[in-house]
Tab-separated table of C-alpha atoms and ligand atoms in Angstrom:
chain	number	residue	atom	x	y	z
A	858	MET	CA	1.780	-2.712	-17.423
A	859	ALA	CA	-1.496	-4.474	-18.046
A	860	SER	CA	0.174	-7.092	-20.231
A	861	GLU	CA	2.713	-8.280	-17.668
A	862	LYS	CA	1.812	-10.527	-14.777
A	863	PRO	CA	2.784	-9.469	-11.263
A	864	ILE	CA	5.658	-11.704	-10.266
A	865	VAL	CA	4.409	-12.420	-6.773
A	866	VAL	CA	0.840	-12.111	-5.458
A	867	VAL	CA	-0.088	-13.105	-1.915
A	868	THR	CA	-3.420	-12.791	-0.085
A	869	CYS	CA	-3.803	-13.133	3.669
A	870	THR	CA	-6.416	-12.474	6.332
A	871	ALA	CA	-5.920	-11.152	9.855
A	872	PRO	CA	-8.113	-10.808	12.941
A	873	VAL	CA	-9.333	-8.003	15.165
A	874	ASN	CA	-8.323	-8.066	18.813
A	875	ILE	CA	-9.985	-6.607	21.887
A	876	ALA	CA	-7.819	-5.564	24.813
A	877	VAL	CA	-8.683	-6.817	28.288
A	878	VAL	CA	-5.749	-4.849	29.743
A	879	LYS	CA	-5.797	-1.638	27.742
A	880	TYR	CA	-3.065	0.125	25.795
A	881	TRP	CA	-3.387	3.897	26.076
A	882	GLY	CA	-0.383	6.179	25.704
A	883	LYS	CA	2.955	6.154	23.892
A	884	ARG	CA	6.407	6.879	25.255
A	885	ASP	CA	7.765	7.196	21.694
A	886	GLU	CA	5.462	8.518	18.971
A	887	GLU	CA	7.769	7.651	16.087
A	888	LEU	CA	8.518	4.033	17.028
A	889	ILE	CA	5.074	3.551	18.624
A	890	LEU	CA	6.342	2.341	21.981
A	891	PRO	CA	3.696	2.140	24.720
A	892	ILE	CA	3.831	3.406	28.321
A	893	ASN	CA	2.427	0.073	29.540
A	894	SER	CA	2.093	-3.545	28.473
A	895	SER	CA	-1.326	-4.755	27.313
A	896	LEU	CA	-3.199	-8.015	26.785
A	897	SER	CA	-5.893	-8.922	24.311
A	898	VAL	CA	-8.226	-11.584	23.024
A	899	THR	CA	-8.017	-12.333	19.294
A	900	LEU	CA	-11.497	-12.532	17.779
A	901	HIS	CA	-12.514	-15.162	15.258
A	902	GLN	CA	-12.109	-14.322	11.562
A	903	ASP	CA	-15.331	-16.113	10.676
A	904	GLN	CA	-16.996	-12.937	11.908
A	905	LEU	CA	-14.492	-10.059	11.662
A	906	LYS	CA	-11.477	-9.955	9.397
A	907	THR	CA	-9.252	-7.941	7.140
A	908	THR	CA	-8.234	-9.424	3.787
A	909	THR	CA	-5.138	-8.021	2.111
A	910	THR	CA	-3.508	-8.796	-1.227
A	911	ALA	CA	0.017	-7.581	-2.000
A	912	ALA	CA	1.725	-7.909	-5.363
A	913	ILE	CA	5.204	-6.979	-6.541
A	914	SER	CA	6.190	-6.612	-10.144
A	915	ARG	CA	9.023	-5.170	-12.144
A	916	ASP	CA	6.350	-3.302	-14.086
A	917	PHE	CA	4.949	-1.287	-11.191
A	918	THR	CA	6.246	2.263	-11.207
A	919	GLU	CA	5.186	3.259	-7.693
A	920	ASP	CA	3.913	1.798	-4.431
A	921	ARG	CA	0.095	2.018	-4.327
A	922	ILE	CA	-2.621	1.039	-1.849
A	923	TRP	CA	-6.397	0.640	-2.056
A	924	LEU	CA	-8.510	0.391	1.090
A	925	ASN	CA	-12.076	-0.857	0.751
A	926	GLY	CA	-11.884	-0.162	-2.990
A	927	GLN	CA	-10.650	3.439	-2.708
A	928	GLU	CA	-7.081	4.393	-3.511
A	929	GLU	CA	-5.378	5.894	-0.448
A	930	ASP	CA	-2.336	8.129	-0.117
A	931	VAL	CA	0.617	5.746	0.034
A	932	GLY	CA	2.732	8.552	1.492
A	933	GLN	CA	1.026	8.297	4.909
A	934	PRO	CA	3.903	8.149	7.418
A	935	ARG	CA	2.672	4.957	9.117
A	936	LEU	CA	2.273	3.110	5.871
A	937	GLN	CA	5.703	4.268	4.793
A	938	ALA	CA	7.166	3.096	8.117
A	939	CYS	CA	5.719	-0.417	7.566
A	940	LEU	CA	7.050	-0.611	4.016
A	941	ARG	CA	10.491	0.647	5.048
A	942	GLU	CA	10.645	-1.796	7.945
A	943	ILE	CA	9.659	-4.885	5.928
A	944	ARG	CA	12.150	-4.002	3.186
A	945	ARG	CA	14.832	-3.507	5.828
A	946	LEU	CA	14.098	-6.983	7.256
A	947	ALA	CA	14.165	-8.469	3.764
A	948	ARG	CA	17.535	-6.850	3.039
A	949	LYS	CA	18.883	-8.056	6.377
A	950	ARG	CA	17.753	-11.583	5.619
A	951	ARG	CA	19.455	-11.496	2.266
A	952	SER	CA	22.698	-10.077	3.665
A	953	ASN	CA	22.660	-12.918	6.224
A	954	GLY	CA	23.182	-15.278	3.323
A	955	HIS	CA	19.638	-16.559	2.836
A	956	GLU	CA	19.013	-17.388	-0.734
A	957	ASP	CA	16.587	-14.985	-2.299
A	958	PRO	CA	13.930	-16.800	-4.302
A	959	LEU	CA	13.232	-13.579	-6.194
A	960	PRO	CA	16.392	-11.727	-7.158
A	961	LEU	CA	15.823	-7.997	-7.612
A	962	SER	CA	12.454	-8.169	-5.891
A	963	LEU	CA	13.510	-5.742	-3.195
A	964	SER	CA	13.636	-2.874	-5.623
A	965	TYR	CA	10.204	-3.691	-7.056
A	966	LYS	CA	7.242	-1.512	-6.183
A	967	VAL	CA	4.324	-3.039	-4.354
A	968	HIS	CA	0.572	-2.790	-4.922
A	969	VAL	CA	-1.683	-3.497	-1.946
A	970	ALA	CA	-5.462	-3.893	-1.796
A	971	SER	CA	-7.225	-4.420	1.520
A	972	GLU	CA	-10.810	-4.856	2.688
A	973	ASN	CA	-12.383	-4.986	6.112
A	974	ASN	CA	-15.634	-6.923	6.406
A	975	PHE	CA	-16.751	-4.582	9.234
A	976	PRO	CA	-16.870	-0.775	9.741
A	977	THR	CA	-13.505	0.978	9.335
A	978	ALA	CA	-12.331	3.590	11.874
A	979	ALA	CA	-15.401	3.154	14.074
A	980	GLY	CA	-13.791	1.674	17.167
A	981	LEU	CA	-13.834	-1.957	16.052
A	982	ALA	CA	-10.023	-2.071	15.691
A	983	SER	CA	-9.766	-1.989	11.904
A	984	SER	CA	-6.337	-0.423	12.291
A	985	ALA	CA	-5.141	-3.441	14.313
A	986	ALA	CA	-6.434	-6.046	11.858
A	987	GLY	CA	-5.447	-3.857	8.887
A	988	TYR	CA	-1.809	-3.291	9.816
A	989	ALA	CA	-1.324	-6.851	11.116
A	990	CYS	CA	-2.619	-8.109	7.779
A	991	LEU	CA	-0.370	-5.713	5.879
A	992	ALA	CA	2.718	-6.806	7.835
A	993	TYR	CA	1.878	-10.496	7.476
A	994	THR	CA	1.141	-10.263	3.750
A	995	LEU	CA	4.210	-8.162	2.932
A	996	ALA	CA	6.354	-10.609	4.913
A	997	ARG	CA	5.194	-13.432	2.660
A	998	VAL	CA	5.758	-11.379	-0.478
A	999	TYR	CA	9.283	-10.394	0.548
A	1000	GLY	CA	10.190	-13.748	2.123
A	1001	VAL	CA	10.640	-12.378	5.639
A	1002	ASP	CA	10.245	-14.926	8.443
A	1003	SER	CA	11.384	-12.935	11.496
A	1004	ASP	CA	9.173	-11.431	14.218
A	1005	LEU	CA	6.749	-8.936	12.671
A	1006	SER	CA	5.802	-7.043	15.843
A	1007	GLU	CA	7.765	-3.992	14.782
A	1008	VAL	CA	6.360	-3.869	11.249
A	1009	ALA	CA	2.765	-4.100	12.489
A	1010	ARG	CA	3.374	-1.813	15.475
A	1011	ARG	CA	4.727	0.968	13.276
A	1012	GLY	CA	1.325	1.008	11.557
A	1013	SER	CA	-0.773	0.884	14.717
A	1014	GLY	CA	0.424	-0.138	18.184
A	1015	SER	CA	-2.275	-2.694	18.928
A	1016	ALA	CA	-1.764	-4.287	15.480
A	1017	CYS	CA	1.144	-6.327	16.852
A	1018	ARG	CA	-1.381	-8.192	19.046
A	1019	SER	CA	-3.348	-9.242	15.944
A	1020	LEU	CA	-0.326	-11.225	14.672
A	1021	TYR	CA	-1.291	-14.145	16.924
A	1022	GLY	CA	-4.411	-16.079	17.747
A	1023	GLY	CA	-5.824	-16.776	21.202
A	1024	PHE	CA	-4.692	-14.564	24.081
A	1025	VAL	CA	-1.865	-12.193	23.299
A	1026	GLU	CA	0.425	-10.006	25.366
A	1027	TRP	CA	2.239	-6.948	24.023
A	1028	GLN	CA	5.247	-6.402	26.249
A	1029	MET	CA	6.046	-2.704	26.487
A	1030	GLY	CA	9.797	-3.398	26.488
A	1031	GLU	CA	12.505	-1.185	27.952
A	1032	ARG	CA	14.917	-0.471	25.130
A	1033	PRO	CA	14.801	2.969	23.501
A	1034	ASP	CA	15.005	1.322	20.035
A	1035	GLY	CA	11.878	-0.764	20.758
A	1036	LYS	CA	13.467	-4.084	19.817
A	1037	ASP	CA	11.963	-5.675	22.934
A	1038	SER	CA	8.495	-4.160	22.470
A	1039	ILE	CA	6.966	-7.285	20.991
A	1040	ALA	CA	3.798	-9.356	21.023
A	1041	HIS	CA	3.602	-12.998	22.002
A	1042	GLN	CA	0.907	-15.552	22.637
A	1043	VAL	CA	-0.127	-16.245	26.234
A	1044	ALA	CA	-2.475	-19.112	25.283
A	1045	PRO	CA	-3.818	-20.438	21.966
A	1046	GLU	CA	-7.460	-20.127	20.885
A	1047	SER	CA	-8.054	-23.790	21.743
A	1048	HIS	CA	-7.283	-23.073	25.418
A	1049	TRP	CA	-10.699	-21.629	26.367
A	1050	PRO	CA	-13.233	-22.706	23.733
A	1051	GLU	CA	-16.357	-21.922	25.806
A	1052	LEU	CA	-15.602	-18.193	25.898
A	1053	ARG	CA	-18.031	-16.143	23.823
A	1054	VAL	CA	-17.693	-12.518	22.788
A	1055	LEU	CA	-20.647	-10.284	21.969
A	1056	ILE	CA	-19.937	-7.032	20.167
A	1057	LEU	CA	-22.760	-4.566	20.605
A	1058	VAL	CA	-22.450	-2.034	17.810
A	1059	VAL	CA	-23.877	1.200	19.119
A	1060	SER	CA	-22.660	3.372	16.271
A	1061	ALA	CA	-20.694	2.725	13.089
A	1062	GLU	CA	-19.582	6.356	12.781
A	1063	ARG	CA	-16.018	7.585	12.984
A	1064	LYS	CA	-14.757	8.115	16.530
A	1065	PRO	CA	-15.132	11.691	17.861
A	1066	MET	CA	-11.403	11.827	18.588
A	1067	GLY	CA	-8.837	9.487	16.989
A	1068	SER	CA	-6.754	7.298	19.295
A	1069	THR	CA	-3.459	8.944	18.330
A	1070	ALA	CA	-4.520	12.463	19.310
A	1071	GLY	CA	-6.454	11.193	22.342
A	1072	MET	CA	-3.510	9.246	23.728
A	1073	GLN	CA	-1.130	12.112	23.205
A	1074	THR	CA	-3.306	14.510	25.216
A	1075	SER	CA	-3.764	11.885	27.942
A	1076	VAL	CA	0.002	11.313	28.229
A	1077	GLU	CA	0.595	15.062	28.445
A	1078	THR	CA	-2.108	15.867	30.985
A	1079	SER	CA	-3.367	12.855	32.966
A	1080	ALA	CA	-1.586	12.069	36.223
A	1081	LEU	CA	-3.979	9.151	36.604
A	1082	LEU	CA	-2.728	7.611	33.339
A	1083	LYS	CA	0.871	7.853	34.522
A	1084	PHE	CA	-0.021	6.250	37.845
A	1085	ARG	CA	-1.981	3.502	36.103
A	1086	ALA	CA	0.880	2.679	33.727
A	1087	GLU	CA	3.575	2.640	36.380
A	1088	ALA	CA	1.850	1.347	39.485
A	1089	LEU	CA	-1.195	-0.678	38.405
A	1090	VAL	CA	-0.743	-2.309	35.015
A	1091	PRO	CA	2.212	-4.608	35.876
A	1092	ALA	CA	0.147	-6.434	38.547
A	1093	ARG	CA	-2.924	-6.470	36.276
A	1094	MET	CA	-0.929	-8.124	33.488
A	1095	ALA	CA	0.180	-10.866	35.879
A	1096	GLU	CA	-3.346	-11.343	37.253
A	1097	MET	CA	-4.958	-11.381	33.783
A	1098	THR	CA	-2.425	-13.981	32.622
A	1099	ARG	CA	-3.334	-16.115	35.629
A	1100	CYS	CA	-7.079	-15.737	34.927
A	1101	ILE	CA	-6.525	-16.938	31.364
A	1102	ARG	CA	-4.213	-19.824	32.263
A	1103	GLU	CA	-6.681	-21.046	34.919
A	1104	ARG	CA	-9.796	-20.183	32.858
A	1105	ASP	CA	-11.116	-18.211	35.836
A	1106	PHE	CA	-14.028	-16.371	34.196
A	1107	GLN	CA	-15.203	-14.656	37.394
A	1108	ALA	CA	-11.878	-12.894	37.875
A	1109	PHE	CA	-11.295	-12.490	34.127
A	1110	GLY	CA	-14.646	-10.743	33.614
A	1111	GLN	CA	-14.238	-8.503	36.624
A	1112	LEU	CA	-10.696	-7.432	35.790
A	1113	THR	CA	-11.688	-6.766	32.169
A	1114	MET	CA	-14.480	-4.471	33.367
A	1115	LYS	CA	-12.275	-2.727	35.920
A	1116	ASP	CA	-9.546	-2.127	33.378
A	1117	SER	CA	-12.017	-0.765	30.864
A	1118	ASN	CA	-13.474	1.568	33.507
A	1119	GLN	CA	-10.001	2.744	34.436
A	1120	PHE	CA	-9.263	3.529	30.805
A	1121	HIS	CA	-12.420	5.653	30.647
A	1122	ALA	CA	-11.410	7.309	33.916
A	1123	THR	CA	-8.073	8.334	32.383
A	1124	CYS	CA	-10.005	9.790	29.455
A	1125	LEU	CA	-12.027	11.938	31.849
A	1126	ASP	CA	-8.809	12.842	33.678
A	1127	THR	CA	-7.362	14.065	30.364
A	1128	PHE	CA	-7.481	17.830	29.868
A	1129	PRO	CA	-9.509	18.815	27.895
A	1130	PRO	CA	-11.437	15.631	28.727
A	1131	ILE	CA	-12.156	12.891	26.206
A	1132	SER	CA	-15.218	10.691	26.325
A	1133	TYR	CA	-15.783	7.486	24.402
A	1134	LEU	CA	-18.849	6.327	26.348
A	1135	SER	CA	-22.301	7.088	24.997
A	1136	ASP	CA	-25.460	6.940	27.084
A	1137	THR	CA	-26.257	3.614	25.469
A	1138	SER	CA	-22.821	2.237	26.397
A	1139	ARG	CA	-23.360	3.319	30.014
A	1140	ARG	CA	-26.754	1.629	30.090
A	1141	ILE	CA	-25.265	-1.602	28.749
A	1142	ILE	CA	-22.614	-1.560	31.466
A	1143	GLN	CA	-25.372	-1.051	34.072
A	1144	LEU	CA	-27.322	-3.898	32.552
A	1145	VAL	CA	-24.358	-6.277	32.767
A	1146	HIS	CA	-23.850	-5.422	36.435
A	1147	ARG	CA	-27.528	-5.934	37.272
A	1148	PHE	CA	-27.562	-9.176	35.301
A	1149	ASN	CA	-24.548	-10.467	37.239
A	1150	ALA	CA	-25.967	-9.281	40.571
A	1151	HIS	CA	-29.212	-11.101	39.816
A	1152	HIS	CA	-27.329	-14.330	39.150
A	1153	GLY	CA	-25.005	-13.819	42.090
A	1154	ARG	CA	-21.844	-14.214	39.992
A	1155	THR	CA	-20.049	-12.765	37.002
A	1156	LYS	CA	-21.668	-14.441	34.014
A	1157	ALA	CA	-20.969	-11.550	31.683
A	1158	GLY	CA	-18.334	-8.865	31.420
A	1159	ALA	CA	-18.395	-5.586	29.542
A	1160	GLY	CA	-15.434	-3.677	28.249
A	1161	LEU	CA	-15.265	-1.009	25.665
A	1162	GLY	CA	-13.014	-0.369	22.694
A	1163	ALA	CA	-14.233	2.997	21.494
A	1164	PRO	CA	-17.696	4.323	20.810
A	1165	GLY	CA	-18.604	1.989	18.001
A	1166	GLY	CA	-18.397	-1.313	19.720
A	1167	LEU	CA	-19.071	-2.373	23.240
A	1168	HIS	CA	-17.447	-5.749	23.630
A	1169	GLY	CA	-18.848	-8.117	26.189
A	1170	ALA	CA	-17.327	-11.431	27.069
A	1171	CYS	CA	-20.506	-13.264	27.747
A	1172	PHE	CA	-21.889	-16.713	28.390
A	1173	ALA	CA	-25.543	-15.857	28.378
A	1174	GLY	CA	-28.063	-15.024	25.713
A	1175	GLY	CA	-30.703	-12.385	26.259
A	1176	SER	CA	-34.082	-11.532	24.885
A	1177	LEU	CA	-32.998	-10.121	21.574
A	1178	PRO	CA	-34.700	-9.544	18.281
A	1179	SER	CA	-33.366	-12.573	16.417
A	1180	SER	CA	-33.421	-11.138	12.900
A	1181	PRO	CA	-30.157	-12.003	11.118
A	1182	ARG	CA	-29.556	-8.339	10.351
A	1183	PHE	CA	-29.607	-7.548	14.057
A	1184	LEU	CA	-27.919	-10.643	15.373
A	1185	LYS	CA	-24.918	-11.622	13.271
A	1186	GLY	CA	-22.270	-14.283	13.649
A	1187	LEU	CA	-22.470	-17.379	15.803
A	1188	PRO	CA	-25.944	-18.707	16.542
A	1189	VAL	CA	-27.295	-17.360	19.822
A	1190	GLU	CA	-30.363	-18.865	21.454
A	1191	PRO	CA	-32.553	-15.930	22.449
A	1192	ILE	CA	-34.363	-16.512	25.743
A	1193	LEU	CA	-37.518	-14.877	26.988
A	1194	LEU	CA	-36.960	-12.473	29.848
A	1195	SER	CA	-38.716	-13.714	32.974
A	1196	ASP	CA	-40.648	-11.099	34.946
A	1197	GLU	CA	-38.206	-11.658	37.751
A	1198	LEU	CA	-35.165	-10.895	35.550
A	1199	LYS	CA	-36.966	-7.971	33.950
A	1200	ALA	CA	-37.531	-6.498	37.407
A	1201	ALA	CA	-33.910	-7.143	38.381
A	1202	LEU	CA	-32.605	-5.381	35.269
A	1203	GLY	CA	-34.933	-2.466	35.999
A	1204	MET	CA	-34.664	-0.904	32.538
A	1205	ASP	CA	-37.078	-0.450	29.742
A	1206	PRO	CA	-35.778	-1.340	26.294
A	1207	VAL	CA	-34.722	1.599	24.120
A	1208	PRO	CA	-35.562	0.477	20.583
A	1209	GLY	CA	-32.861	1.306	18.042
A	1210	SER	CA	-30.140	2.086	20.596
A	1211	ILE	CA	-28.051	-0.906	19.547
A	1212	ARG	CA	-27.609	-1.106	15.791
A	1213	TYR	CA	-26.625	-4.745	15.693
A	1214	ILE	CA	-24.835	-7.466	17.628
A	1215	ILE	CA	-22.007	-9.712	16.463
A	1216	ALA	CA	-21.610	-12.979	18.350
A	1217	THR	CA	-18.119	-14.375	18.035
A	1218	GLN	CA	-15.410	-16.295	19.887
A	1219	VAL	CA	-11.660	-16.468	20.359
A	1220	GLY	CA	-9.918	-17.211	17.072
A	1221	PRO	CA	-6.636	-17.931	15.298
A	1222	GLY	CA	-4.007	-15.524	13.983
A	1223	PRO	CA	-3.378	-14.416	10.372
A	1224	GLN	CA	-3.808	-16.957	7.577
A	1225	VAL	CA	-2.514	-17.246	4.013
A	1226	LEU	CA	-5.250	-17.853	1.417
A	1227	ASP	CA	-4.047	-20.298	-1.227
A	1228	ASP	CA	-7.014	-19.893	-3.564
A	1229	PRO	CA	-5.984	-17.492	-6.386
A	1230	GLY	CA	-9.672	-16.534	-6.616
A	1231	ALA	CA	-9.259	-14.787	-3.258
A	1232	HIS	CA	-6.818	-12.183	-4.622
A	1233	LEU	CA	-8.136	-8.626	-4.451
A	1234	LEU	CA	-5.739	-7.578	-7.237
A	1235	GLY	CA	-6.140	-8.781	-10.802
A	1236	PRO	CA	-3.341	-9.954	-13.103
A	1237	ASP	CA	-2.791	-6.319	-14.093
A	1238	GLY	CA	-1.997	-5.465	-10.458
A	1239	LEU	CA	-5.108	-3.310	-10.099
A	1240	PRO	CA	-8.091	-3.987	-7.810
A	1241	LYS	CA	-10.545	-6.466	-9.279
A	1242	PRO	CA	-13.920	-4.894	-9.917
A	1243	ALA	CA	-16.315	-5.585	-7.030
A	1244	ALA	CA	-18.269	-8.789	-7.655
B	345	ADP	P1	-10.285	1.671	14.354
B	345	ADP	O1	-10.983	1.791	15.664
B	345	ADP	O2	-11.181	1.026	13.327
B	345	ADP	O3	-8.959	1.001	14.467
B	345	ADP	P2	-8.743	4.070	13.745
B	345	ADP	O4	-9.240	5.439	13.373
B	345	ADP	O5	-7.906	3.920	14.954
B	345	ADP	O6	-10.066	3.170	13.845
B	345	ADP	O7	-7.954	3.450	12.508
B	345	ADP	C1	-8.503	3.462	11.221
B	345	ADP	C2	-7.371	3.611	10.221
B	345	ADP	O8	-6.624	2.395	10.154
B	345	ADP	C3	-7.840	3.839	8.801
B	345	ADP	O9	-8.105	5.209	8.557
B	345	ADP	C4	-6.638	3.340	7.996
B	345	ADP	O10	-5.607	4.291	7.961
B	345	ADP	C5	-6.157	2.170	8.835
B	345	ADP	N1	-6.743	0.928	8.330
B	345	ADP	C6	-7.964	0.424	8.589
B	345	ADP	N2	-8.167	-0.725	7.929
B	345	ADP	C7	-7.043	-0.956	7.212
B	345	ADP	C8	-6.643	-1.989	6.321
B	345	ADP	N3	-7.443	-3.017	6.045
B	345	ADP	N4	-5.408	-1.906	5.772
B	345	ADP	C9	-4.588	-0.879	6.051
B	345	ADP	N5	-4.906	0.121	6.899
B	345	ADP	C10	-6.125	0.098	7.480
């Protein structure tokens, strides 16, 4: 195997997204169909990204995948669902008479290597960036140019929102086969360039309860979740879309916070209850509210993914230690807290409670990397040794 070159090697990157109208709960576990639509902001890949290389070769004897340098079990059902789906689309394309640039390639095995440049499985949406990147990269390898929502969604629901840049809606759809459960862009990243996103990393540990199990229990036991999905989310989707189109930050920030709070309320309404908020997260939310009250308007919003990252859409800097290990990403001008603001915030700092902060902005969707030096797999189809 080592002597033969892989026939096709493609490397792509994909972004993380943070929901401002949350997805929580599936109506179909197998197809990953949600009980409500959701809307997210795609974050810039200059700060957070997944890079994935896929290669196919006649010489490969089995499908294999490496994640962050470690070989993973390729038999995982979600991975298998993505592979099956992309090969199905490729076959369909071929049977529709499209010329196949790579005859026989459909029967070839694939090797995949992927890396996240941020903590995996800690609440920073590595599954979304990871599966979007997988779908996008495999599509290029297999010559598929149709909508990839289903391929990405079968890996992780929110991954379909990482297939586009800017502001992205995932429509829940109505069909039992999920063909209308797709993501599309509400506005491109260029639409609202002043928007800044601060990710406050409180912990980089694995979540106490994975999203899949958490959602399932919520769907089974929370009447509040059912009410939210049926009676509240449709109007919120319309209002959030308006806020984005009109760049209405006041309403955007407030609705983002309310939707995040409602998500946490459904977690508490779940039986047994789930909690993704730490004491530090609660203090940050308090801080944002006091900050806004002091300024008399919503200058900052706070919404939470899961315990690892508290995501704030924010226009203002704060008095932060400015060491590059603490403050990563876009340059942020730290300001000195005035006595007046200090009194208004009414909290003493808790050193060490926030591990680090990533300053970022709205960004584009997945990208193909043309530089062969970017490939994570070597000519033998195995991961390149770490540099
Ligand atoms: P997160 O909050 O980071 O999305 P999850 O526990 O929901 O955490 O998902 C993490 C899982 O997503 C990983 O265990 C792995 O199965 C998958 N995943 C993460 N990154 C990638 C990647 N780059 N490529 C493929 N799958 C990935």
